[in-house]
PDB file of C-alpha atoms in Angstrom:
ATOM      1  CA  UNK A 825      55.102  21.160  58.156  1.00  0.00           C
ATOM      2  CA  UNK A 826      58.281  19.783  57.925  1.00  0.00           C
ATOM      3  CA  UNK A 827      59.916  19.756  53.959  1.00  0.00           C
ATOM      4  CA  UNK A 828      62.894  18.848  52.289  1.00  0.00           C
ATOM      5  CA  UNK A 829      64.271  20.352  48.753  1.00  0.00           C
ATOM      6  CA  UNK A 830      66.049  17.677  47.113  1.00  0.00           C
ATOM      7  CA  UNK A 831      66.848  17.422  43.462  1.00  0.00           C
ATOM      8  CA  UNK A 832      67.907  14.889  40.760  1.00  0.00           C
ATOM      9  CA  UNK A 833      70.431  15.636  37.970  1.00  0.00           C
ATOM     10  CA  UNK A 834      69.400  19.702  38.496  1.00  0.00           C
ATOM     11  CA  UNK A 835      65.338  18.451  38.299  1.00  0.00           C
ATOM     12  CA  UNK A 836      64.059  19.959  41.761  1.00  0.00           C
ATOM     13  CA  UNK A 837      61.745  18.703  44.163  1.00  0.00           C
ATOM     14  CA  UNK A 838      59.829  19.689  47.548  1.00  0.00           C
ATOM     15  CA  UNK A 839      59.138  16.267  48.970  1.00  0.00           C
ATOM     16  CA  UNK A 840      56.277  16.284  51.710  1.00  0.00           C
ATOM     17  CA  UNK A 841      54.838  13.735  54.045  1.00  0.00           C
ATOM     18  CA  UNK A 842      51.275  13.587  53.712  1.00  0.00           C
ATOM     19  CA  UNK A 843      48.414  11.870  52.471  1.00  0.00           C
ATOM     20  CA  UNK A 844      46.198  15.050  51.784  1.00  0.00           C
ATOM     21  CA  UNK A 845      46.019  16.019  47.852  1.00  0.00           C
ATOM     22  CA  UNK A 846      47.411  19.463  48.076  1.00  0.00           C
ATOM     23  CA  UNK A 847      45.448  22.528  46.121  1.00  0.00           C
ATOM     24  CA  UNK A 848      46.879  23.988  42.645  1.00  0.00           C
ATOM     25  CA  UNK A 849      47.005  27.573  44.451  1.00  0.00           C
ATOM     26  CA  UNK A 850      49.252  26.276  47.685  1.00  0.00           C
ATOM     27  CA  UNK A 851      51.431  24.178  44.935  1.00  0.00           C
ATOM     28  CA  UNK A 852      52.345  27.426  42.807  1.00  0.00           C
ATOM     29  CA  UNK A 853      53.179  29.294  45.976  1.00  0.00           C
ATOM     30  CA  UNK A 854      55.518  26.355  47.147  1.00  0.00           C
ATOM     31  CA  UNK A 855      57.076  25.932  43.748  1.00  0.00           C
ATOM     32  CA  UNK A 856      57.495  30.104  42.548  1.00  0.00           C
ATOM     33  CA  UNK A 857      60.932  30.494  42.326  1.00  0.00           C
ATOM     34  CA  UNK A 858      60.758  34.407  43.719  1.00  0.00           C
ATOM     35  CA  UNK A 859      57.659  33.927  45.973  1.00  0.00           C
ATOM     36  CA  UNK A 860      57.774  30.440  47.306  1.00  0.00           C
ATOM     37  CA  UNK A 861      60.175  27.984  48.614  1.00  0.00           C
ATOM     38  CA  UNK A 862      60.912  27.117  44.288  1.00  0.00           C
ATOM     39  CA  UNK A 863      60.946  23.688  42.815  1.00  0.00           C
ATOM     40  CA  UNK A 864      60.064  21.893  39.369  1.00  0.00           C
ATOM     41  CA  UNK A 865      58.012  19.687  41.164  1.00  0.00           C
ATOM     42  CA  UNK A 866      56.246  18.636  44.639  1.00  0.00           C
ATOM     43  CA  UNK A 867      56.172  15.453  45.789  1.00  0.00           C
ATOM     44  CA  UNK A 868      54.485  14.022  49.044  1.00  0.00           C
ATOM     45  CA  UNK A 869      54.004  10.044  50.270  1.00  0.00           C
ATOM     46  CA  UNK A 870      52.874   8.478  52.651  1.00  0.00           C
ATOM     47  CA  UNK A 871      54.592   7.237  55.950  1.00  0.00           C
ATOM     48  CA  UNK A 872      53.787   3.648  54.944  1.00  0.00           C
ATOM     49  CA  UNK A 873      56.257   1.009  54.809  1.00  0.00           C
ATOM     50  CA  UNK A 874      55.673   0.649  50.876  1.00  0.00           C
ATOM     51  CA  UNK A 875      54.657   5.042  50.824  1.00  0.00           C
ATOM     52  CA  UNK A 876      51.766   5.748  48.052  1.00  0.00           C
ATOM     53  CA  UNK A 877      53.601   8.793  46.037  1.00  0.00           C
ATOM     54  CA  UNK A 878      52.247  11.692  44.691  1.00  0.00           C
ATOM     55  CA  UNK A 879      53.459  14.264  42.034  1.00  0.00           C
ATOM     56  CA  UNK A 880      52.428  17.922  41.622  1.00  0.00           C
ATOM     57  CA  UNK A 881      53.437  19.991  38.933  1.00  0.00           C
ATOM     58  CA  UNK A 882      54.714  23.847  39.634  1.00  0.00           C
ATOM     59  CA  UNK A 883      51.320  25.184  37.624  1.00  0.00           C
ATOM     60  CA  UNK A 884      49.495  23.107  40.089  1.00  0.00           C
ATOM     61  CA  UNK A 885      48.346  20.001  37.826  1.00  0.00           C
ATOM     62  CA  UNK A 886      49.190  16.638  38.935  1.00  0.00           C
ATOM     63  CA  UNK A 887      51.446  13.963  37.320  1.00  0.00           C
ATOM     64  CA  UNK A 888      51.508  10.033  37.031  1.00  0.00           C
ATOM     65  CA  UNK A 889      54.913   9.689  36.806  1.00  0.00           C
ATOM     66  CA  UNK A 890      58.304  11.332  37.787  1.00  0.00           C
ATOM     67  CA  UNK A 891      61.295   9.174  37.428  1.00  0.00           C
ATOM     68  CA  UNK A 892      64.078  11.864  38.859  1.00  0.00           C
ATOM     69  CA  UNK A 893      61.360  12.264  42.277  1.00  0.00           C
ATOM     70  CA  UNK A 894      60.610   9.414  42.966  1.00  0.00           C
ATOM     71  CA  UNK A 895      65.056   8.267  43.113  1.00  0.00           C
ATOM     72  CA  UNK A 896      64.924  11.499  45.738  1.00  0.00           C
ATOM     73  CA  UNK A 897      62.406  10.570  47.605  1.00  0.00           C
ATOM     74  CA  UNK A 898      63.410   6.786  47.798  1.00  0.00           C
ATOM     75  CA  UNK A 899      67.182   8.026  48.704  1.00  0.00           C
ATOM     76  CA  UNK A 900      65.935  10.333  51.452  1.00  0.00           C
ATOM     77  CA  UNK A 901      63.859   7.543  52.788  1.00  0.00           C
ATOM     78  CA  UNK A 902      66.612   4.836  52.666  1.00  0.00           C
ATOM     79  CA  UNK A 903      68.795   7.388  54.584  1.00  0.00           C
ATOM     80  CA  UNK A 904      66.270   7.409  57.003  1.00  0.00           C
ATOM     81  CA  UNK A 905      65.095   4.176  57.672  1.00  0.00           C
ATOM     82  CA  UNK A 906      68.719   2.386  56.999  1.00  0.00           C
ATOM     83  CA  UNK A 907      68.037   0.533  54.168  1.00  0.00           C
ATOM     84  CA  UNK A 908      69.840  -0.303  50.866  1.00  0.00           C
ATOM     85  CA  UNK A 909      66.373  -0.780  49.068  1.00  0.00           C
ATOM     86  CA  UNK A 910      62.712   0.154  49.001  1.00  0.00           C
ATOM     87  CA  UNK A 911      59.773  -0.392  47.388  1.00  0.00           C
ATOM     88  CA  UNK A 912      57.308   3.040  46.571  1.00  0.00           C
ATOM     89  CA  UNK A 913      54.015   3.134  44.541  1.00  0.00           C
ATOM     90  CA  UNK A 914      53.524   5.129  42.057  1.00  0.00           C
ATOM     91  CA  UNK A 915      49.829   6.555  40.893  1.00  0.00           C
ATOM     92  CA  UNK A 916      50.639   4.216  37.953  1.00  0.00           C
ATOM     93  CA  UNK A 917      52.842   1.142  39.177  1.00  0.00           C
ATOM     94  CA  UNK A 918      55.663  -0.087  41.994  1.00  0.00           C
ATOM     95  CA  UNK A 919      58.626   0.466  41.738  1.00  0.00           C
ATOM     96  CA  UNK A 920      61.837  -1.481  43.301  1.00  0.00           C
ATOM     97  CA  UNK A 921      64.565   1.000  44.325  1.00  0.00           C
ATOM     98  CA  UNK A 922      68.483   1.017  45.694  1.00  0.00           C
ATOM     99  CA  UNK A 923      70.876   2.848  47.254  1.00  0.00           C
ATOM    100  CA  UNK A 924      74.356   2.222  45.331  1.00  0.00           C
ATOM    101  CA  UNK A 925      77.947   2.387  46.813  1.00  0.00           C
ATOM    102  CA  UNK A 926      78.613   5.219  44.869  1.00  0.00           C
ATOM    103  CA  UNK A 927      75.321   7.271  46.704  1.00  0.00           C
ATOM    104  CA  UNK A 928      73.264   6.996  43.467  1.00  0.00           C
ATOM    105  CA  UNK A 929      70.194   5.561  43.071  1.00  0.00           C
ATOM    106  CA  UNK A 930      68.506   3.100  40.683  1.00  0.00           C
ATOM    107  CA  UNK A 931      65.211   2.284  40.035  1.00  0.00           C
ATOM    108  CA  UNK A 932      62.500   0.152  38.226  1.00  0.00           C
ATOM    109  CA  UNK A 933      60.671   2.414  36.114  1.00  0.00           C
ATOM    110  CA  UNK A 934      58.621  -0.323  34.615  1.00  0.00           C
ATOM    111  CA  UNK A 935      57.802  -0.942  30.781  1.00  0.00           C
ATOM    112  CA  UNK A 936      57.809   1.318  27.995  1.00  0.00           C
ATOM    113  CA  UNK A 937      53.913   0.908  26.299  1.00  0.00           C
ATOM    114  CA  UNK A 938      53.628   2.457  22.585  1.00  0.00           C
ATOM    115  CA  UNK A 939      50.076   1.343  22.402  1.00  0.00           C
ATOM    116  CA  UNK A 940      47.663   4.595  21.674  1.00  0.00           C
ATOM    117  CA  UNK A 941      45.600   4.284  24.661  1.00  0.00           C
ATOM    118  CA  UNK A 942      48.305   4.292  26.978  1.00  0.00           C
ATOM    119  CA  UNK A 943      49.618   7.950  25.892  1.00  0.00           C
ATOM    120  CA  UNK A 944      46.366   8.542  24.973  1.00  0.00           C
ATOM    121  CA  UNK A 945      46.665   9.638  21.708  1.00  0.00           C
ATOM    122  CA  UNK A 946      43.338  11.271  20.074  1.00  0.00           C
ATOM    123  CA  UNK A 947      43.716   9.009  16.847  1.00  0.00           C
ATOM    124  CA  UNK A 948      44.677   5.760  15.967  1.00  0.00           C
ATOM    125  CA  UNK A 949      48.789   6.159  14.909  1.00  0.00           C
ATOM    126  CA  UNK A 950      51.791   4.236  14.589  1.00  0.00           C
ATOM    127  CA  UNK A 951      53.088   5.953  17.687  1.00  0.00           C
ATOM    128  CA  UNK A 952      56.859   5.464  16.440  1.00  0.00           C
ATOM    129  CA  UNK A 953      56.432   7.719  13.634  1.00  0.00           C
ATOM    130  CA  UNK A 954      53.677  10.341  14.527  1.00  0.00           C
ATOM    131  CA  UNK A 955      53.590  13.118  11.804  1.00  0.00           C
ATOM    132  CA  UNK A 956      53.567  16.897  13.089  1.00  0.00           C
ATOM    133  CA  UNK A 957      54.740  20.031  11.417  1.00  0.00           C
ATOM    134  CA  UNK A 958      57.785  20.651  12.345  1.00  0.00           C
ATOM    135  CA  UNK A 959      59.342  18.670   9.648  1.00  0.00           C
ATOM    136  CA  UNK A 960      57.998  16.962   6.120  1.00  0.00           C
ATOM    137  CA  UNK A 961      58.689  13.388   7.648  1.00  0.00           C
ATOM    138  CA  UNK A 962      57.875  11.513  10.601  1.00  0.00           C
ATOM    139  CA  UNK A 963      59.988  12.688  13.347  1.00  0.00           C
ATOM    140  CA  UNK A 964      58.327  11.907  16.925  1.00  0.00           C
ATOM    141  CA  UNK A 965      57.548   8.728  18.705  1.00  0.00           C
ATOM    142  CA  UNK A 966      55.186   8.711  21.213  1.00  0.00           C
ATOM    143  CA  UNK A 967      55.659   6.591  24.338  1.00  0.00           C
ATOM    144  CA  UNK A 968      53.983   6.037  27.933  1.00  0.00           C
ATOM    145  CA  UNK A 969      56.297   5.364  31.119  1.00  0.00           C
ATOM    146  CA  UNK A 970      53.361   5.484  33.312  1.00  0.00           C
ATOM    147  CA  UNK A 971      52.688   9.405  31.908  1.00  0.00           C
ATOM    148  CA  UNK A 972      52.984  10.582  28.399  1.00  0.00           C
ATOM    149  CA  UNK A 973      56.348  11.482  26.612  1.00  0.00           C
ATOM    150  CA  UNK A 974      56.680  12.576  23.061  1.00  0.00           C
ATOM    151  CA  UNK A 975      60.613  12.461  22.042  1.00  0.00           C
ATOM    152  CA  UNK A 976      61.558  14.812  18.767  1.00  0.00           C
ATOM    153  CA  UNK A 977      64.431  13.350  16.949  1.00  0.00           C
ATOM    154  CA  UNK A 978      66.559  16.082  15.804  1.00  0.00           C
ATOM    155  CA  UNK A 979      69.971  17.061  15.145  1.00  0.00           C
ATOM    156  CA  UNK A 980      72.192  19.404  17.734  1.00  0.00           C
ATOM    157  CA  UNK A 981      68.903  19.849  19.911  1.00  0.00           C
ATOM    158  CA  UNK A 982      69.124  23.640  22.081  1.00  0.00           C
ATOM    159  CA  UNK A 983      67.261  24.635  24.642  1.00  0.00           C
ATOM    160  CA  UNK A 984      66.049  27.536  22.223  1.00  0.00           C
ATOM    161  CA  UNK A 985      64.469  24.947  19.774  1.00  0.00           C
ATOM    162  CA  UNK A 986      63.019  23.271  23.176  1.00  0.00           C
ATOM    163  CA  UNK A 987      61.254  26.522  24.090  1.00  0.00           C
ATOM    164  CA  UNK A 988      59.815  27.177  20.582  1.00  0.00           C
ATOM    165  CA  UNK A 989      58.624  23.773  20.186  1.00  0.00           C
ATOM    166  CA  UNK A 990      57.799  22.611  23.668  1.00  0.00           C
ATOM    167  CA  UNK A 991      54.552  24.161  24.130  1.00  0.00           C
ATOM    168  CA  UNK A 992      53.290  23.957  20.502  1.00  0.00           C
ATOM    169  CA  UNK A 993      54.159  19.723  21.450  1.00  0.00           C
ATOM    170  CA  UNK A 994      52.788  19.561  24.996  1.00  0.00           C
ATOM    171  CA  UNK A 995      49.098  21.230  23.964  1.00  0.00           C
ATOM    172  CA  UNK A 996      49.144  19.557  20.439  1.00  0.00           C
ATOM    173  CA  UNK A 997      45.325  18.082  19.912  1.00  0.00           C
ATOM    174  CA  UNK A 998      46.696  14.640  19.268  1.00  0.00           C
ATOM    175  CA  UNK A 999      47.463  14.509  23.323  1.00  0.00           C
ATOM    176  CA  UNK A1000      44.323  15.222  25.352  1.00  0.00           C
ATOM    177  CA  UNK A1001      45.684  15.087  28.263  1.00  0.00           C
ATOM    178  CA  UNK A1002      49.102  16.901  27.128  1.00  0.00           C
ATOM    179  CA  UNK A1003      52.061  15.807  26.881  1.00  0.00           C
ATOM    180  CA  UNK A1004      55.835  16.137  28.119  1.00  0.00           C
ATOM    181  CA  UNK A1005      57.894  16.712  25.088  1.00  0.00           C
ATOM    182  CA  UNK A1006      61.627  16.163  24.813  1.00  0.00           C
ATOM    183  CA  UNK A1007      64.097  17.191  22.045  1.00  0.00           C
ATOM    184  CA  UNK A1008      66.321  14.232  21.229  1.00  0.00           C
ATOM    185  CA  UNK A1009      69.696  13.455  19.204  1.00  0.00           C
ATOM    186  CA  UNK A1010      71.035   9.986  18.734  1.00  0.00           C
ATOM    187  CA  UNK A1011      75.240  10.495  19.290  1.00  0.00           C
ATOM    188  CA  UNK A1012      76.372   6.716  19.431  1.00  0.00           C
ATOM    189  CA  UNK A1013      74.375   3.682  19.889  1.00  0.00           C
ATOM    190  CA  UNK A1014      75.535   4.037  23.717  1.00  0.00           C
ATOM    191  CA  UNK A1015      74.729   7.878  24.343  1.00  0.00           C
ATOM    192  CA  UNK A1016      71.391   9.865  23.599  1.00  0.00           C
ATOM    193  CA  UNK A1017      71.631  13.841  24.014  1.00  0.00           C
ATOM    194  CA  UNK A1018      68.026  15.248  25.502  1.00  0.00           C
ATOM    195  CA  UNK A1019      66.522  18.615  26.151  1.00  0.00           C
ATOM    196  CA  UNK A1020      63.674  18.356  28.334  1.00  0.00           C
ATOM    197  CA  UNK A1021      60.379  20.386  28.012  1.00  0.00           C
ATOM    198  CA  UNK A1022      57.969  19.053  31.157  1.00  0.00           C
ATOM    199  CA  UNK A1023      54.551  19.155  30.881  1.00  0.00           C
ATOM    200  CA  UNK A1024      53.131  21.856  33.529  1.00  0.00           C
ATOM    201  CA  UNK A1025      56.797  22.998  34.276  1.00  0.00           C
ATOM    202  CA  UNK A1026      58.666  23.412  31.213  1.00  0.00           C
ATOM    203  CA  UNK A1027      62.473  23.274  30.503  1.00  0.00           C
ATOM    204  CA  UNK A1028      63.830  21.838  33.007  1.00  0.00           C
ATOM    205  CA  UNK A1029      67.682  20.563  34.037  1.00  0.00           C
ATOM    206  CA  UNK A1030      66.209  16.358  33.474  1.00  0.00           C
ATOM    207  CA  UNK A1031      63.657  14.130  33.106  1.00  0.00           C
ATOM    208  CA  UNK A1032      64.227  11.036  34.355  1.00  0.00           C
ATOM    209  CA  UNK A1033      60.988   9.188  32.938  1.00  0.00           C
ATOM    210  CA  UNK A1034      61.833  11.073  29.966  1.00  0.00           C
ATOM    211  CA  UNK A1035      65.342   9.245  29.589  1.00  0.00           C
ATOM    212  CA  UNK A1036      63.921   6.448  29.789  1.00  0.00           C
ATOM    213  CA  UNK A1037      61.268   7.230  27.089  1.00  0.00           C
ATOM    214  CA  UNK A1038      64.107   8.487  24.630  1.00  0.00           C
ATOM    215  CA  UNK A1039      65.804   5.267  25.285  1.00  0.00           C
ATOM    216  CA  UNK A1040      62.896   3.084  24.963  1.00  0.00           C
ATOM    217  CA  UNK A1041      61.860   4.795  21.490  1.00  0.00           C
ATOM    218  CA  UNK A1042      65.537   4.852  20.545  1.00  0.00           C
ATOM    219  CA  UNK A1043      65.705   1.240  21.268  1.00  0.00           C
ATOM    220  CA  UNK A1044      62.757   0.177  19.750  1.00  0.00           C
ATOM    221  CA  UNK A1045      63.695   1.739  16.496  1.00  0.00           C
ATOM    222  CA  UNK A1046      67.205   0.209  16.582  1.00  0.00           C
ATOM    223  CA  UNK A1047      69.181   3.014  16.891  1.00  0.00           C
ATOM    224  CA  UNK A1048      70.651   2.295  20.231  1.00  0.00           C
ATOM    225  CA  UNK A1049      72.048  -0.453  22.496  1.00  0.00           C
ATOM    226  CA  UNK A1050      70.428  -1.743  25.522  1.00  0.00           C
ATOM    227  CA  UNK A1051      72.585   0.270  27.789  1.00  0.00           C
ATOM    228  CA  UNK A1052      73.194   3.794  27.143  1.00  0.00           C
ATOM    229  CA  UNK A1053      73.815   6.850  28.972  1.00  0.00           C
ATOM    230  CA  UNK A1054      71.045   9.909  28.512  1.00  0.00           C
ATOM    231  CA  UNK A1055      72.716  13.497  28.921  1.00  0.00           C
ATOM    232  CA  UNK A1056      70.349  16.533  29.715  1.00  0.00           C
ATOM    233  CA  UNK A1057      71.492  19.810  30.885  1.00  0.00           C
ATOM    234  CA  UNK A1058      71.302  18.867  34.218  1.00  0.00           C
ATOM    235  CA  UNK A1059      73.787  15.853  34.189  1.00  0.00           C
ATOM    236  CA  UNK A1060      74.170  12.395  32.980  1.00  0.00           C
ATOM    237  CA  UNK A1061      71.605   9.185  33.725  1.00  0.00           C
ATOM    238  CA  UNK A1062      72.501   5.472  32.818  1.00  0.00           C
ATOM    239  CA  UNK A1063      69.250   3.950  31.327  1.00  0.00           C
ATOM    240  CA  UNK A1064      69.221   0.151  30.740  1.00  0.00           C
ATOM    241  CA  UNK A1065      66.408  -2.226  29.496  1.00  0.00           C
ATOM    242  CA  UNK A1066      66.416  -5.581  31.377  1.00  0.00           C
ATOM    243  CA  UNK A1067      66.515  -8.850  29.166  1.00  0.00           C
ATOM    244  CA  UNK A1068      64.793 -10.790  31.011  1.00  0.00           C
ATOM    245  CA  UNK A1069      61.173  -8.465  31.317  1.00  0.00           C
ATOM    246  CA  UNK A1070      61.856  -5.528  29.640  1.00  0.00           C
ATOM    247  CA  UNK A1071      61.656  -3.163  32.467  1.00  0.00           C
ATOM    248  CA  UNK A1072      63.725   0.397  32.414  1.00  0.00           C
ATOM    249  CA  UNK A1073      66.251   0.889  34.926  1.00  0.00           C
ATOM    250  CA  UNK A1074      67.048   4.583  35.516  1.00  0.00           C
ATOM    251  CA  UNK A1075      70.104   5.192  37.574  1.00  0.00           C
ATOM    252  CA  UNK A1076      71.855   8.961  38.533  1.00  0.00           C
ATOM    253  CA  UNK A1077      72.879  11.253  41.296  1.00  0.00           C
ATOM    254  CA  UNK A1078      70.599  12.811  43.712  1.00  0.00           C
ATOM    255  CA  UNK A1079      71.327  15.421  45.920  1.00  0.00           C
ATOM    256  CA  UNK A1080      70.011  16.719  49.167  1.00  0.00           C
ATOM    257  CA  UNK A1081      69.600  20.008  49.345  1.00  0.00           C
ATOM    258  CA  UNK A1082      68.071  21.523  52.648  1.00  0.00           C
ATOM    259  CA  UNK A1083      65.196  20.904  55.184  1.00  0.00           C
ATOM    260  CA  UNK A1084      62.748  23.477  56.433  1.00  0.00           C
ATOM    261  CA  UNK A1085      59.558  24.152  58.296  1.00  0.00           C
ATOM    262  CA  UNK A1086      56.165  25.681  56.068  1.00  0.00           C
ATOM    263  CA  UNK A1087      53.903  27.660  58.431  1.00  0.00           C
ATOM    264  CA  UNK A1088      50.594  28.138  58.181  1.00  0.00           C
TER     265      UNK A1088
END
């Protein structure tokens, strides 16, 4: 089977064509960085003309959402077919994608939803001040892009502080169904510093529905501007929230890495 490794701002991807779901034990092999081809993520589609997108985490669970693999796979797919746009569909929504002049991508990652359902959240909360115990104050928002984000405002955010908190955030019992968890300072009202902790990978180099969940919270509370850059370990992504519907656009580098063949 034919497989390319792609990745977006550092955030790695196998992307696969194939409409098969793909078991937990074959996607650790693919994704172990020592025993396996070694990616944050895999992602397979389907060869339609508007491909149905999947997303597998390295520990095998599956995703909704994955803003950094789905701009791969829509660049690698505009390469191929010629095109300066494309739409993909997402297990949660569509999304509208282009190819820039620059080689970048940008895409509709659809509307930010701070409703408890939509995380879900085990308890009725006001989901831009959720209470936990790493401070004596509210100091995490909740928000949805599709899949669940919690963002921690904090000062001078490290990946240390990312590793200590990240899994005590992802398995907290007010997210039944986990959470990503992302460790978030406020610099300007034009740039937002992140530290990503990905639910079923871990620290990783960017999260691109992430940014635009730390943007969307940031904006909401006012501490922003509706255009701002996000900058993760991994590189910088320009988030924007469109006027006229409200819908996220994430745009940033990808980058093709190789292509290879799996056997067996």
């Amino acid at each position: 089977m034919l497989f390319h490794k792609m990745h977006g701002l550092g955030n790695d991807f196998i992307i696969l064509e194939s409409t098969n779901p793909l078991e937990p034990k074959y996607v650790k092999q693919l994704c172990h960085r020592h025993h396996g081809i070694g990616a944050d993520q895999i992602i397979t589609y389907s060869p339609d003309y508007e491909p149905k997108v999947a997303f597998y985490n390295s520990d095998g669970t599956t995703a909704e959402q994955c803003g950094n693999g789905i701009r791969c796979l829509a660049w690698l797919l505009m390469k191929q077919r010629q095109k300066h746009d494309i739409r993909l569909c997402s297990p949660t929504q569509h999304h509208s994608a282009w190819l820039l002049e620059n080689d970048q991508v940008c895409i509709e990652m659809g509307q930010p939803q701070f409703t408890w359902e939509n995380q879900p959240i085990s308890q009725q909360l006001d989901l831009l001040d959720v209470f936990t115990s790493m401070a004596h104050k509210p100091d995490m928002s909740a928000v949805s892009m599709g899949n669940p984000h919690a963002i921690i405002f904090i000062p001078n955010p490290t990946i240390d502080i990312a590793k200590r908190y990240g899994p005590y955030i992802e398995n907290h019992r007010l997210f039944p169904n986990k959470t990503n968890a992302h460790f978030v300072d406020i610099q300007d009202r034009n740039i937002i510093h992140m530290i990503p902790w990905e639910r079923g990978t871990g620290i990783t180099e960017a999260c691109g529905s992430g940014a635009c969940a730390a943007h969307a919270a940031a904006l909401k509370k006012g501490l922003i501007d509706p255009i701002c850059t996000v900058r993760m370990p991994g590189g910088l992504a320009l988030l924007e929230t469109r006027k006229s519907d409200g819908v996220i656009l994430l745009t940033a580098d990808v980058e093709y890495v190789f292509k290879g063949e799996i056997s067996g």
